[in-house]
């Protein structure tokens, strides 16, 4: 099992061109937690949540984290806030060797974010991560715009 540095994914996702189309990237389903992965969340206090996401099978690396980021932005927006602070994050991506060590197949992956919804873009003061670089503040609309090309939404959306 290989652990991902989630801060790198956030930075890459935030810096990704916003003009990517669905044809340019491999998408993963954005859905509530189910048999094939998805997201789930739990309120941990006023305007704060723990967001969990998981993917199965051949999802692109970092997919669970992108699902968690989008859900964090959704929760923040629905609560009427402009920014969310990631105060802790964890995740991993599994790899399975098939037919010898020379070929690796991506397995499932998961991500966990602890977030607080805020209206201020300043850095989080209450970082719970062992590495302070894993704590950051992200703007809701920009996060949703940049992560959307990587997600496949249900038809009702």
Coordinates of C-alpha atoms in Angstrom, one line a residue:
X1 CA 0.0 0.0 0.0
X2 CA 1.3 3.4 -0.9
X3 CA 0.3 6.5 1.0
X4 CA -0.3 9.7 -0.9
X5 CA 0.8 13.2 0.1
X6 CA -2.6 14.8 0.0
X7 CA -1.3 18.4 0.1
X8 CA 0.3 17.8 -3.3
X9 CA -3.0 16.6 -4.7
X10 CA -4.7 19.8 -3.4
X11 CA -2.0 22.0 -4.9
X12 CA -2.1 20.2 -8.2
X13 CA -5.9 20.2 -8.2
X14 CA -6.1 23.9 -7.3
X15 CA -3.5 24.7 -10.0
X16 CA -5.1 22.6 -12.7
X17 CA -6.4 24.5 -15.7
X18 CA -10.1 25.1 -15.2
X19 CA -10.8 24.6 -18.9
X20 CA -10.3 20.8 -18.8
X21 CA -13.2 18.9 -20.4
X22 CA -14.5 15.5 -19.6
X23 CA -12.7 14.2 -22.7
X24 CA -9.3 15.3 -21.3
X25 CA -9.5 13.3 -18.1
X26 CA -10.6 10.0 -16.7
X27 CA -13.6 10.6 -14.6
X28 CA -14.8 8.8 -11.4
X29 CA -18.5 8.7 -10.2
X30 CA -19.5 11.3 -7.7
X31 CA -22.1 9.6 -5.5
X32 CA -23.1 8.9 -1.9
X33 CA -21.2 6.0 -0.3
X34 CA -22.3 2.7 -1.8
X35 CA -21.0 -0.6 -3.0
X36 CA -18.6 1.0 -5.5
X37 CA -17.3 3.8 -3.2
X38 CA -18.4 7.4 -3.0
X39 CA -18.6 9.9 -0.2
X40 CA -20.1 10.2 3.3
X41 CA -19.9 12.9 5.8
X42 CA -20.6 13.6 9.5
X43 CA -21.0 16.9 11.3
X44 CA -18.4 17.3 14.0
X45 CA -19.6 20.7 15.4
X46 CA -20.9 24.0 14.2
X47 CA -20.0 24.4 10.5
X48 CA -17.5 21.6 10.7
X49 CA -17.5 18.1 9.1
X50 CA -15.5 14.9 8.6
X51 CA -15.7 13.9 4.9
X52 CA -14.8 10.4 3.9
X53 CA -14.5 9.2 0.3
X54 CA -13.4 5.9 -1.3
X55 CA -13.0 4.4 -4.7
X56 CA -12.7 0.9 -5.9
X57 CA -10.9 -0.7 -8.8
X58 CA -9.2 1.2 -11.5
X59 CA -10.0 4.8 -10.5
X60 CA -7.2 7.3 -11.3
X61 CA -4.8 8.1 -8.5
X62 CA -6.2 10.8 -6.2
X63 CA -9.8 10.2 -7.2
X64 CA -11.0 9.7 -3.6
X65 CA -9.4 12.9 -2.6
X66 CA -11.1 14.8 -5.4
X67 CA -14.5 13.4 -4.3
X68 CA -13.8 14.4 -0.7
X69 CA -12.8 17.9 -1.9
X70 CA -15.9 18.4 -3.9
X71 CA -18.1 17.2 -1.1
X72 CA -16.3 19.5 1.4
X73 CA -17.0 22.4 -1.0
X74 CA -20.7 21.4 -1.4
X75 CA -21.2 21.2 2.4
X76 CA -19.5 24.6 2.9
X77 CA -21.6 26.2 0.1
X78 CA -24.9 24.8 1.4
X79 CA -24.0 26.2 4.9
X80 CA -23.6 29.7 3.3
X81 CA -19.8 30.0 3.6
X82 CA -17.3 31.0 0.9
X83 CA -14.2 29.1 2.2
X84 CA -13.4 25.9 3.9
X85 CA -10.3 25.1 6.0
X86 CA -8.8 21.6 5.8
X87 CA -7.6 21.1 9.4
X88 CA -6.6 17.5 8.9
X89 CA -6.4 15.0 6.1
X90 CA -5.5 11.3 5.5
X91 CA -5.6 9.0 2.6
X92 CA -4.1 6.1 0.7
X93 CA -4.0 4.4 -2.7
X94 CA -3.6 0.6 -3.0
X95 CA -1.7 -1.1 -5.7
X96 CA -1.9 -4.8 -6.6
X97 CA 0.8 -6.7 -8.5
X98 CA -0.6 -9.0 -11.2
X99 CA 1.6 -11.5 -13.0
X100 CA 4.7 -10.5 -11.3
X101 CA 6.1 -7.3 -9.7
X102 CA 6.7 -5.6 -13.1
X103 CA 3.0 -4.9 -13.6
X104 CA 1.0 -2.9 -11.0
X105 CA -2.7 -2.4 -11.1
X106 CA -4.3 0.4 -9.1
X107 CA -6.7 -0.8 -6.5
X108 CA -9.0 1.2 -4.3
X109 CA -8.2 4.4 -2.5
X110 CA -9.6 6.4 0.3
X111 CA -9.5 10.0 1.7
X112 CA -10.6 11.7 4.9
X113 CA -10.8 15.4 5.4
X114 CA -11.7 17.3 8.5
X115 CA -13.0 20.7 7.5
X116 CA -14.4 23.9 9.0
X117 CA -16.5 26.3 6.9
X118 CA -15.4 30.0 7.2
X119 CA -15.8 33.3 5.4
X120 CA -12.2 34.3 5.7
X121 CA -9.4 33.2 3.5
X122 CA -6.7 33.2 6.2
X123 CA -4.8 30.0 7.0
X124 CA -6.3 27.6 9.6
X125 CA -5.2 28.3 13.2
X126 CA -6.4 24.9 14.5
X127 CA -4.3 22.5 12.3
X128 CA -4.6 19.0 13.6
X129 CA -2.3 17.4 11.1
X130 CA 1.2 16.2 12.0
X131 CA 2.5 18.1 9.0
X132 CA 1.2 21.7 9.1
X133 CA 1.5 21.9 5.3
X134 CA -1.5 19.6 5.1
X135 CA -3.7 22.3 6.5
X136 CA -5.0 25.0 4.2
X137 CA -7.9 27.2 3.3
X138 CA -9.7 26.8 -0.1
X139 CA -12.3 28.9 -1.9
X140 CA -15.5 26.9 -2.5
X141 CA -16.3 28.0 -6.1
X142 CA -12.7 27.7 -7.3
X143 CA -12.4 24.2 -5.8
X144 CA -15.7 23.0 -7.3
X145 CA -14.8 24.4 -10.7
X146 CA -11.3 22.8 -10.8
X147 CA -12.5 19.4 -9.4
X148 CA -15.6 19.0 -11.5
X149 CA -13.9 17.8 -14.7
X150 CA -12.6 14.8 -12.8
X151 CA -16.0 13.7 -11.6
X152 CA -19.0 12.1 -13.3
X153 CA -22.2 13.3 -11.7
X154 CA -25.6 11.5 -11.6
X155 CA -27.8 12.5 -14.5
X156 CA -30.1 14.5 -12.2
X157 CA -27.3 17.0 -11.5

